[in-house]
Every structure is written in structure tokens, then in C-alpha cells.
Coordinates of C-alpha atoms in Angstrom, one line a residue:
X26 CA 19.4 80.2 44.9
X27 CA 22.3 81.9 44.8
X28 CA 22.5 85.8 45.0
X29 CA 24.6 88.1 43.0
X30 CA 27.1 89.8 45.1
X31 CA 26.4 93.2 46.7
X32 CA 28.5 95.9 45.8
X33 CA 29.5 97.6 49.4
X34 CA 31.6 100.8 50.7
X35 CA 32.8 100.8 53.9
X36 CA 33.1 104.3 55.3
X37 CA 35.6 104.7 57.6
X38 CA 38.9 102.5 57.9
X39 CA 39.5 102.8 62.2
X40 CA 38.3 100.2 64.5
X41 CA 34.9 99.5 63.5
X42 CA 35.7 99.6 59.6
X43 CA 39.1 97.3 60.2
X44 CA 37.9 94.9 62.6
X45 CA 33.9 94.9 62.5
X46 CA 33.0 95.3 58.7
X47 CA 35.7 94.8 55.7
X48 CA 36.8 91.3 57.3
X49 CA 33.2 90.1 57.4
X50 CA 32.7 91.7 53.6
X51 CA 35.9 89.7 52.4
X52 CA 35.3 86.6 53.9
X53 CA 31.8 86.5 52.4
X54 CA 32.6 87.4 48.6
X55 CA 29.2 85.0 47.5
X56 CA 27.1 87.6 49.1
X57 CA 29.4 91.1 48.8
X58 CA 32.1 92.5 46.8
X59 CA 34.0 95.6 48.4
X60 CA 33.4 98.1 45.5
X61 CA 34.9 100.9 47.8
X62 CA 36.0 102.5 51.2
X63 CA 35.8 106.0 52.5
X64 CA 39.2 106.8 53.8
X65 CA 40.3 110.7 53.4
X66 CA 44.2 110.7 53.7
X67 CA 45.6 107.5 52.7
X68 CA 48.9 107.1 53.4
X69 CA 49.8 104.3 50.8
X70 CA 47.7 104.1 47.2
X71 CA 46.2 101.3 48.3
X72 CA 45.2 102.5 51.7
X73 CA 45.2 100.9 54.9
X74 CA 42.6 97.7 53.8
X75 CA 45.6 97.1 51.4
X76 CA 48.0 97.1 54.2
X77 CA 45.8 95.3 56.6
X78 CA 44.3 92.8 54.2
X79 CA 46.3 93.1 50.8
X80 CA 43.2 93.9 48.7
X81 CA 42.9 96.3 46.5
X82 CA 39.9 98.2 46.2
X83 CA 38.6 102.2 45.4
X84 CA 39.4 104.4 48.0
X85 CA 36.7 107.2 48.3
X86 CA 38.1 110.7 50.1
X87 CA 34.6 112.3 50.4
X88 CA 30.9 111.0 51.1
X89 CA 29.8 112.8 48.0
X90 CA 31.8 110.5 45.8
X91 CA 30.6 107.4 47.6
X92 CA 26.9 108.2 46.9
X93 CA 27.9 109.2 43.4
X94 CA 29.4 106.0 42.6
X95 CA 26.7 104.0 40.9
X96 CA 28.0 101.1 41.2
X97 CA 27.9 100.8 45.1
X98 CA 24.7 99.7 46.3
X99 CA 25.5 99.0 50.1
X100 CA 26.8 101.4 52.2
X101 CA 28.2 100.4 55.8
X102 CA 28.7 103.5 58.1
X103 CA 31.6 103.2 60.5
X104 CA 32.7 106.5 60.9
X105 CA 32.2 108.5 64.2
X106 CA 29.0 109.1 66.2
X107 CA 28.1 112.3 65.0
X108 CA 28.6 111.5 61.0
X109 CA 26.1 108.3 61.2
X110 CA 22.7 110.8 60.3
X111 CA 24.3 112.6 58.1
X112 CA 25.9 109.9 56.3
X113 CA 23.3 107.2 56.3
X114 CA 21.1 110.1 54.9
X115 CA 23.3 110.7 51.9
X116 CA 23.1 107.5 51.0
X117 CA 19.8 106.2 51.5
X118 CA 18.8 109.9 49.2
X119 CA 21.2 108.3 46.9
X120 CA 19.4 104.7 46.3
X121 CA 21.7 103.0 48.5
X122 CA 20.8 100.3 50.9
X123 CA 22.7 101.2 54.4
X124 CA 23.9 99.7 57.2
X125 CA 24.7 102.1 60.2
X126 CA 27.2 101.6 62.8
X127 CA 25.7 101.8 66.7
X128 CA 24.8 103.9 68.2
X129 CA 22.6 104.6 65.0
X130 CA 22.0 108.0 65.1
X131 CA 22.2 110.8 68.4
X132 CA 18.8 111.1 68.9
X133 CA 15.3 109.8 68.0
X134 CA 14.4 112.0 65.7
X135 CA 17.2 111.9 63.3
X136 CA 16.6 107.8 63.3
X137 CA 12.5 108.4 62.4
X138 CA 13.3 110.5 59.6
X139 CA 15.9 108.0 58.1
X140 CA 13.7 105.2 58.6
X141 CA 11.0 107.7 56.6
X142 CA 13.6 107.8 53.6
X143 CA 14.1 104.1 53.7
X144 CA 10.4 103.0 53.9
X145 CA 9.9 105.8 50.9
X146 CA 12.6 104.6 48.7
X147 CA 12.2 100.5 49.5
X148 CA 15.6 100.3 50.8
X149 CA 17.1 98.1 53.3
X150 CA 18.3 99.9 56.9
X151 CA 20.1 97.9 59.7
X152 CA 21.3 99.0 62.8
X153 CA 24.4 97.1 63.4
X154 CA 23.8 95.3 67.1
X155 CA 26.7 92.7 66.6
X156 CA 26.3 91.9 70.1
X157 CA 23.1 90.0 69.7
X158 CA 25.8 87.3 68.3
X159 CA 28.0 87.0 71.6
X160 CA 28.8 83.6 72.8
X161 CA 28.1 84.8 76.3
X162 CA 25.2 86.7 75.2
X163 CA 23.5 82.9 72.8
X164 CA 24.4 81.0 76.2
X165 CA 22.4 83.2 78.1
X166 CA 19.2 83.5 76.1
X167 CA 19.5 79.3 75.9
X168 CA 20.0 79.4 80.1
X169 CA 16.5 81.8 79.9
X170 CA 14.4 79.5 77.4
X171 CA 14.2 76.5 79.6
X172 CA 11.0 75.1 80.2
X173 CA 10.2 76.1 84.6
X174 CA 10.4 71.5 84.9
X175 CA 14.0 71.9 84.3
X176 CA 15.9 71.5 87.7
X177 CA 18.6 74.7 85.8
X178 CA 15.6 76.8 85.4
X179 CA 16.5 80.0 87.2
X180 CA 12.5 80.5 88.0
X181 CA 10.7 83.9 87.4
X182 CA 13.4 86.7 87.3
X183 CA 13.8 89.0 89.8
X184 CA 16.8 91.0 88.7
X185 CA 19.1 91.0 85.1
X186 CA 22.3 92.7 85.6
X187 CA 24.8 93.0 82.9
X188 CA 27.9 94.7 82.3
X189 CA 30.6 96.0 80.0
X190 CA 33.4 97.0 82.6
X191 CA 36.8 97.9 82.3
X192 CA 40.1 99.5 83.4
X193 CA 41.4 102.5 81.8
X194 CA 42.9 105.9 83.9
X195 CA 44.4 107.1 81.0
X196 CA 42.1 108.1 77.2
X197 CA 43.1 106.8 73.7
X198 CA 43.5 108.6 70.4
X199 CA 40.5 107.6 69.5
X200 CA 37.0 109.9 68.9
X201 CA 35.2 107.3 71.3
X202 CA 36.6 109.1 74.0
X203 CA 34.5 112.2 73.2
X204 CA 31.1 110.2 72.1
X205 CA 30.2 108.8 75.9
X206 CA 30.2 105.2 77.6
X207 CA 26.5 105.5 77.0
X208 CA 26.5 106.4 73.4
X209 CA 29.1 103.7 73.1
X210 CA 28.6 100.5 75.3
X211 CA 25.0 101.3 76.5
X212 CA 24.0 100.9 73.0
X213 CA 24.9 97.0 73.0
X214 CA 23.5 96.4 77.1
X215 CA 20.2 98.0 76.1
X216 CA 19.9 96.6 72.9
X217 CA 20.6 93.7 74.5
X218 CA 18.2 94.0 77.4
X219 CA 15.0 95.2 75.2
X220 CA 15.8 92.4 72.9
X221 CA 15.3 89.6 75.9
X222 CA 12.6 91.6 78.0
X223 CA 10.9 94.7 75.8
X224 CA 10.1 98.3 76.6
X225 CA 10.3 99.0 80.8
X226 CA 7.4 100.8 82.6
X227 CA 10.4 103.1 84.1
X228 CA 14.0 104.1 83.7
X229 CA 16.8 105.2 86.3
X230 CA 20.4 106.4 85.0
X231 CA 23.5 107.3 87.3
X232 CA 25.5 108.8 84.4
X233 CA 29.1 110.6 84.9
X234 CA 32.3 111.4 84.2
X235 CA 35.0 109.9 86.8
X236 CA 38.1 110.1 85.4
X237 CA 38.2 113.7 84.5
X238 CA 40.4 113.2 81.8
X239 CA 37.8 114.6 79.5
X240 CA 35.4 117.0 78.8
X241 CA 32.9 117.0 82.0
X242 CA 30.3 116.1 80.0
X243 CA 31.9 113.1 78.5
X244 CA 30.7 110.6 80.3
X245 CA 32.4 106.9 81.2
X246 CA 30.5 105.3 83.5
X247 CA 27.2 104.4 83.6
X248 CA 24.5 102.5 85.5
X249 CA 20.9 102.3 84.1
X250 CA 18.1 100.7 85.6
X251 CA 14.6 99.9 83.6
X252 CA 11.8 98.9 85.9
X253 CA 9.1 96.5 84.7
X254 CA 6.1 96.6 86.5
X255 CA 4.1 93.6 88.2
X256 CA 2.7 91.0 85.5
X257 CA 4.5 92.4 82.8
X258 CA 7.0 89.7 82.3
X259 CA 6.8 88.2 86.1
X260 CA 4.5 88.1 88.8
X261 CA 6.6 90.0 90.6
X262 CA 8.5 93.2 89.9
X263 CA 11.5 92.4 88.0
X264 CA 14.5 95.1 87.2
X265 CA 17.4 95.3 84.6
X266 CA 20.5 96.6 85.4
X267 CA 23.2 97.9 82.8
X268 CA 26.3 99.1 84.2
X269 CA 30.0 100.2 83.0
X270 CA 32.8 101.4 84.9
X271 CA 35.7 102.6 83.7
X272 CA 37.7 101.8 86.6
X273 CA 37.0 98.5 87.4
X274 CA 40.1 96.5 88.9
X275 CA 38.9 92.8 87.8
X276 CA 39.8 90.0 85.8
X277 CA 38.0 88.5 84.0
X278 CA 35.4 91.3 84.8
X279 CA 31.7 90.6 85.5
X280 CA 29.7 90.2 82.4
X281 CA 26.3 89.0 83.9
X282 CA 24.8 88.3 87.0
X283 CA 20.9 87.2 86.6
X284 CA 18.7 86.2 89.9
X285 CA 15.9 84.2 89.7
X286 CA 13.5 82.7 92.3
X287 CA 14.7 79.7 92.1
X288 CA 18.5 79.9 90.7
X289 CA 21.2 82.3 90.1
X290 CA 23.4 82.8 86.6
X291 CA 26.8 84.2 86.8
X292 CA 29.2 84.6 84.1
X293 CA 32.4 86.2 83.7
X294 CA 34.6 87.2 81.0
X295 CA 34.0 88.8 77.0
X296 CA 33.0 87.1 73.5
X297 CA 36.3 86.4 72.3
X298 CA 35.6 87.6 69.0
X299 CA 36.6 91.3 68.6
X300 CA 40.2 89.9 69.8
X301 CA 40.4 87.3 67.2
X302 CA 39.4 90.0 64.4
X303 CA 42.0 92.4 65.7
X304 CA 44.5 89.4 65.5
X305 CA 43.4 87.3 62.9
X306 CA 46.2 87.2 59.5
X307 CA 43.7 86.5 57.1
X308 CA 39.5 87.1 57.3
X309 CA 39.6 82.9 56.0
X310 CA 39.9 82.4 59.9
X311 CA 36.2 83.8 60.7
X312 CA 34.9 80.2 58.7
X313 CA 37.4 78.0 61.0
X314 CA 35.6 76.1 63.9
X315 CA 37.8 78.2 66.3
X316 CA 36.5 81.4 65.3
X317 CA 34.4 82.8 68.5
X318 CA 34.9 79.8 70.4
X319 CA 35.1 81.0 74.6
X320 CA 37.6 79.3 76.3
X321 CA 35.8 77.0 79.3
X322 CA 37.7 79.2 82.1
X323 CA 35.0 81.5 81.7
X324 CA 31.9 79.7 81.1
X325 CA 28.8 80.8 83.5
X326 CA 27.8 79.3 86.3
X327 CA 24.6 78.1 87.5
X328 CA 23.6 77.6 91.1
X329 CA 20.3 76.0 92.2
X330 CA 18.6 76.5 95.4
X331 CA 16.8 72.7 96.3
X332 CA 13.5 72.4 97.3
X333 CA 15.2 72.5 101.3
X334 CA 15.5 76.0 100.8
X335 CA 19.1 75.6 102.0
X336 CA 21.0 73.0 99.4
X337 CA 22.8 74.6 96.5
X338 CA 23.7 72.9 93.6
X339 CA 26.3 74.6 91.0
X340 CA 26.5 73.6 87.4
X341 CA 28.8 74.8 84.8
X342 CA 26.4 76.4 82.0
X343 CA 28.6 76.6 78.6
X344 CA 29.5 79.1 76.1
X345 CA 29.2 75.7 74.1
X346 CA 27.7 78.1 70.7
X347 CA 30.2 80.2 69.1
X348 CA 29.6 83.6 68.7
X349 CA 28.8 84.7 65.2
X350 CA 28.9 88.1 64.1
X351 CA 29.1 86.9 60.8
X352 CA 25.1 86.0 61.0
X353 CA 24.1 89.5 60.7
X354 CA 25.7 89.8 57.3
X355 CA 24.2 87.1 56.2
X356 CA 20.4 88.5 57.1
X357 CA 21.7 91.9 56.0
X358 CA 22.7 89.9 52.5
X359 CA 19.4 87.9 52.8
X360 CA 17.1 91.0 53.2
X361 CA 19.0 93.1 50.3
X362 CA 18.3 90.4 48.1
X363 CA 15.4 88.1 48.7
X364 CA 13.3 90.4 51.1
X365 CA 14.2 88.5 54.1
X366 CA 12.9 89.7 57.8
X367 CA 15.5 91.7 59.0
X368 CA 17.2 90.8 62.3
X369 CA 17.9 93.7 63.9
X370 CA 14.8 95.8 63.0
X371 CA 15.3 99.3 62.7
X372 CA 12.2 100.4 65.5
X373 CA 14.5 98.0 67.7
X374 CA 17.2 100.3 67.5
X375 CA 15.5 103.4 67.2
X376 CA 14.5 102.2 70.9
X377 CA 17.9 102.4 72.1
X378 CA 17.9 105.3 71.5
X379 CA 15.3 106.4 72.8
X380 CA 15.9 105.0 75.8
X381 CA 19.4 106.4 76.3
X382 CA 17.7 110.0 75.5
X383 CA 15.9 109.2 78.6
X384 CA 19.0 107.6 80.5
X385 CA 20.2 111.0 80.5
X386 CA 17.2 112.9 81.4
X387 CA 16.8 110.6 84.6
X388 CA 20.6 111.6 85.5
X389 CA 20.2 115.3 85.1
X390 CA 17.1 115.6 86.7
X391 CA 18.0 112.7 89.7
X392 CA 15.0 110.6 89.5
X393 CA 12.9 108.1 87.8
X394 CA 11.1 108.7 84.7
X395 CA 8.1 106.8 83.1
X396 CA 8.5 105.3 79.9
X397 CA 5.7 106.2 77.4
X398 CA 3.9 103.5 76.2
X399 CA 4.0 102.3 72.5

């Protein structure tokens, strides 16, 4: 059956409104129609999605007239960290359904009470954890979900590390450089990580600020460690670790390194699709068979200790699935319109944060802390 499109505002025209949201809007105009965007100085009359995308659409210069505008009945929330609560508030008080940029809110608190609005009003909130559609990230979860018979299987886990490294000495012109590596790319490896394994028994985080370049408590780099006890998931004790640096001299940089009793995974290199939107000429390319296709120089690899105890096999695991950020629209559409289960449930991300709340009580007070039980 087909659904009547939904009329969406995009606040916010940087990165994450330009590259993350208005392309996948466009591209689907079956299930939206962008009514609107937020942008407060426009430098042309039709703004910077005219000069980007050559549509024309309402430009917005305050939140109040976005949650005034009766006609817009999605709001997607790309504006800075510290706007999110404030923002996503507005609109859900408004009658709007919302869909908030990560990290979702700053702390716990702020994401229960929007969450209280939501359930109250019967609206629709989504936490927007794109990277639950990586090609590297689909591979991965396929690599876990073989059956123990299969001579890949990587055997009961001992330890998941993943990463979102870089090299950067200098900052950008951007606010990111002010919200925290946590905040920023610990949203995406926790998410990810309580996604594939749930809520830890414990948590350790090493969190600081290397570069100096900003304010000391701005924080880029990062390693987080979330213990799970004994017959939790495995029979032995098994550990996630989620780590960026900010000065890490690598290419391609390590994305994941996962050991297993029986096997090893190791995989280099990003999803390809945050370069492609940056790139792309027209949002038609997200439909083409290219889009978020990894190139096979960076596939994982798979190495399988024989039952010698000294014989290791290596196998080439593919990126083979592209990565698909345009899925999450799609549910968001689906659960708007016809009540359907939402993807990325908003107690999921209300756990990140709540876990990076912790992260950086653990690195203040130098040890670990236990994780309360749900």
C-alpha cells in the first residue's frame, strides 16, 4: 500500500543535514517531501540545499517557525550537540514526529523526558545510528551468526575491538571540535557494541585530550572497555573494546579486530558511504548498485586455527552487502505511517548514553565502574 509522503524539515544545513539527511529525503520522494529546512543566514534565497541540490524548498531562520508550520509533520535534527533536547522537545510539544541526530541528547535524563513526551503524544522518536548500516559493520554481524560447525566460525569470543581512528593535528571550523570524540564517534562504537552483545556487567574509559588544540576538557581520544561477566554471552569472560585516536598514522586504519577461541577477524578500512554522499552530483546515485559498495582491498580477513593447534588457514571474508543508510529511512517512513517496529529503538539509544555518562565517570575517577542492571 502505498503511503502518502511525509512532510519533513531538516534543521540544520552543515554536515549531517548536507550529507546524512536532505539526500536520503530527496532521493525517497514516495515516502517524504522536504516541506522545509532550518538554516538562519542564507546566503542565496534559495539557500545552500538549492546550491547543493538545486531544489527549492522553505527555508526556516528560527525553531519557532519550524514547529509552527503546520504543515511539517517530521522533524530531522541535525544541528549541534547541545541544540538536540532542546529542539527535539519543541517539536515533539508541537505534534511532530522527530528524528534526532546522535548523540541524541547529553545526558540520560534529557532523553527519558523526551521519550515521556513521545509515548504521551503517540509520536514517532528515532535516534539516528546510521552506522548500524555499514558494509563493514553487515559483514561482521554475518562473520558472528555462523552456526559453531562452520570451519569460519570464530568460536566463543574472547575479545571485540573496534575502532574509529584517524589523523588530524590541526581542528576544523566545525562545532564537532568542541562536542568530544566521545559524544561524537563513541556514539556509533557503543551503539554498535550493545547492539551485537547488550548491557556489560562493567565499564572502563581512558578519555583525554592529546592534541591540546582545544579546550582541556574537549576530549579526542578515547578507549572504552565494557566487561561482560562469565556465562553472560560466553563461558568465559569476554571484553569489548572501543577506541579512537586522533593521531593515528595508518592507512587504511584498523576498523575491527575480533578474537575468538577458535578464529581471529580483522578488517581494515571505512563504509564508503559518507564519501560517496559528500561526492555524489545528484542523490539518484544512492539507488545505483554502486552506492555503498567497499572496494575488495579492504575486505576482512579471517584466520582459522586447525584442530593441530598450530595450522592457520586465512580466508578473505567480504564486504559483499552494501551498506545502506537509506534502510533507516525507510523503517523511520514505515513506523510514521503503518506503525512499524522501529529499528533503532529509542531505550537503545538512551543506552548510549547512558553508558558514555559512565565512560566518563570511570575516566575521572581512574577505575572500573559497575553497570546497574536493567
Amino acid at each position: 500500500m502505498a503511503l502518502t509522503p511525509i512532510k519533513t524539515c531538516v534543521l540544520g544545513v552543515g554536515l549531517a543535514g548536507l550529507t546524512f539527511h536532505v539526500p536520503f529525503v530527496l532521493a525517497l520522494p514516495e515516502l517524504f517531501t522536504l516541506t522545509a529546512v532550518l538554516e538562519r543566514n542564507p546566503q542565496t534565497p534559495g539557500g545552500k540545499v538549492q546550491q547543493r541540490f538545486g531544489v527549492t524548498t522553505k527555508i526556516h531562520r528560527t525553531v519557532e517557525e519550524v514547529v509552527n508550520d503546520p504543515e511539517i509533520e517530521l522533524v530531522i535534527v541535525g544541528t549541534p550537540n547541545d541544540t538536540h533536547y532542546s529542539f527535539a522537545k519543541a517539536a515533539l510539544e508541537a505534534g511532530k514526529h522527530v528524528l534526532v541526530d546522535k548523540p541524541v541528547t547529553e545526558t540520560v535524563k534529557e532523553a527519558n523526558e523526551l521519550a515521556a513526551i513521545a509515548k504521551a503524544k503517540g509520536l514517532v522518536l528515532y535516534g539516528y545510528q546510521n552506522r548500524r548500516w555499514d558494509s563493514d559493520h553487515l559483514a561482521l554481524k554475518r562473520l558472528l551468526s555462523l552456526p559453531s560447525s562452520s570451519p569460519l566460525s570464530l568460536g566463543n569470543l574472547l575479545e571485540f575491538e573496534s575502532h574509529y581512528d584517524r589523523y588530524r593535528a590541526g581542528i576544523r571550523s566545525s562545532w564537532k571540535d568542541s562536542a568530544g570524540a566521545v559524544y561524537d564517534l563513541g556514539s556509533h562504537l557503543l551503539d554498535q557494541a550493545l547492539k551485537l552483545f547488550g548491557r556489560p556487567a562493567q565499564i572502563t574509559a581512558f578519555i583525554q585530550n592529546i592534541r591540546g588544540v582545544t579546550k582541556p576538557e574537549v576530549d579526542d581520544i578515547f578507549t572504552i572497555y565494557l566487561h561482560y561477566n562469565p556465562g553472560t554471552l560466553f563461558p568465559n569472560r569476554f571484553t569489548v573494546l572501543l577506541r579512537s585516536h586522533i593521531l593515528s598514522v595508518k592507512s587504511p586504519q584498523l576498523r575491527y579486530a575480533v578474537r575468538g577461541t577458535k578464529g581471529m577477524f580483522t578488517k581494515y578500512g571505512l563504509d564508503t558511504q559518507e564519501e560517496q554522499l559528500k561526492a555524489m552530483s545528484s542523490v539518484s546515485s544512492i539507488l545505483e548498485p554502486s552506492y555503498g559498495l567497499e572496494p575488495e582491498s579492504i575486505y576482512g580477513i579471517v584466520e582459522n586455527i586447525a584442530d593441530d593447534g598450530v595450522t592457520i588457514t586465512k580466508t578473505t571474508w567480504p564486504s559483499d552487502a552494501p551498506g545502506q543508510y537509506i534502510g533507516l529511512f525507510k523503517n523511520l517512513a514505515g513506523a510514521i505511517r503503518n506503525n512499524e517496529e522501529l529499528e533503532v529503538k529509542w531505550a537503545e539509544t538512551t543506552q548510549v548514553i547512558e553508558m558514555i555518562e559512565l565512560a566518563y565517570k570511570s575516566s575521572a575517577a581512574g577505575r572500573t565502574l559497575e553497570v546497574s542492571k536493567v
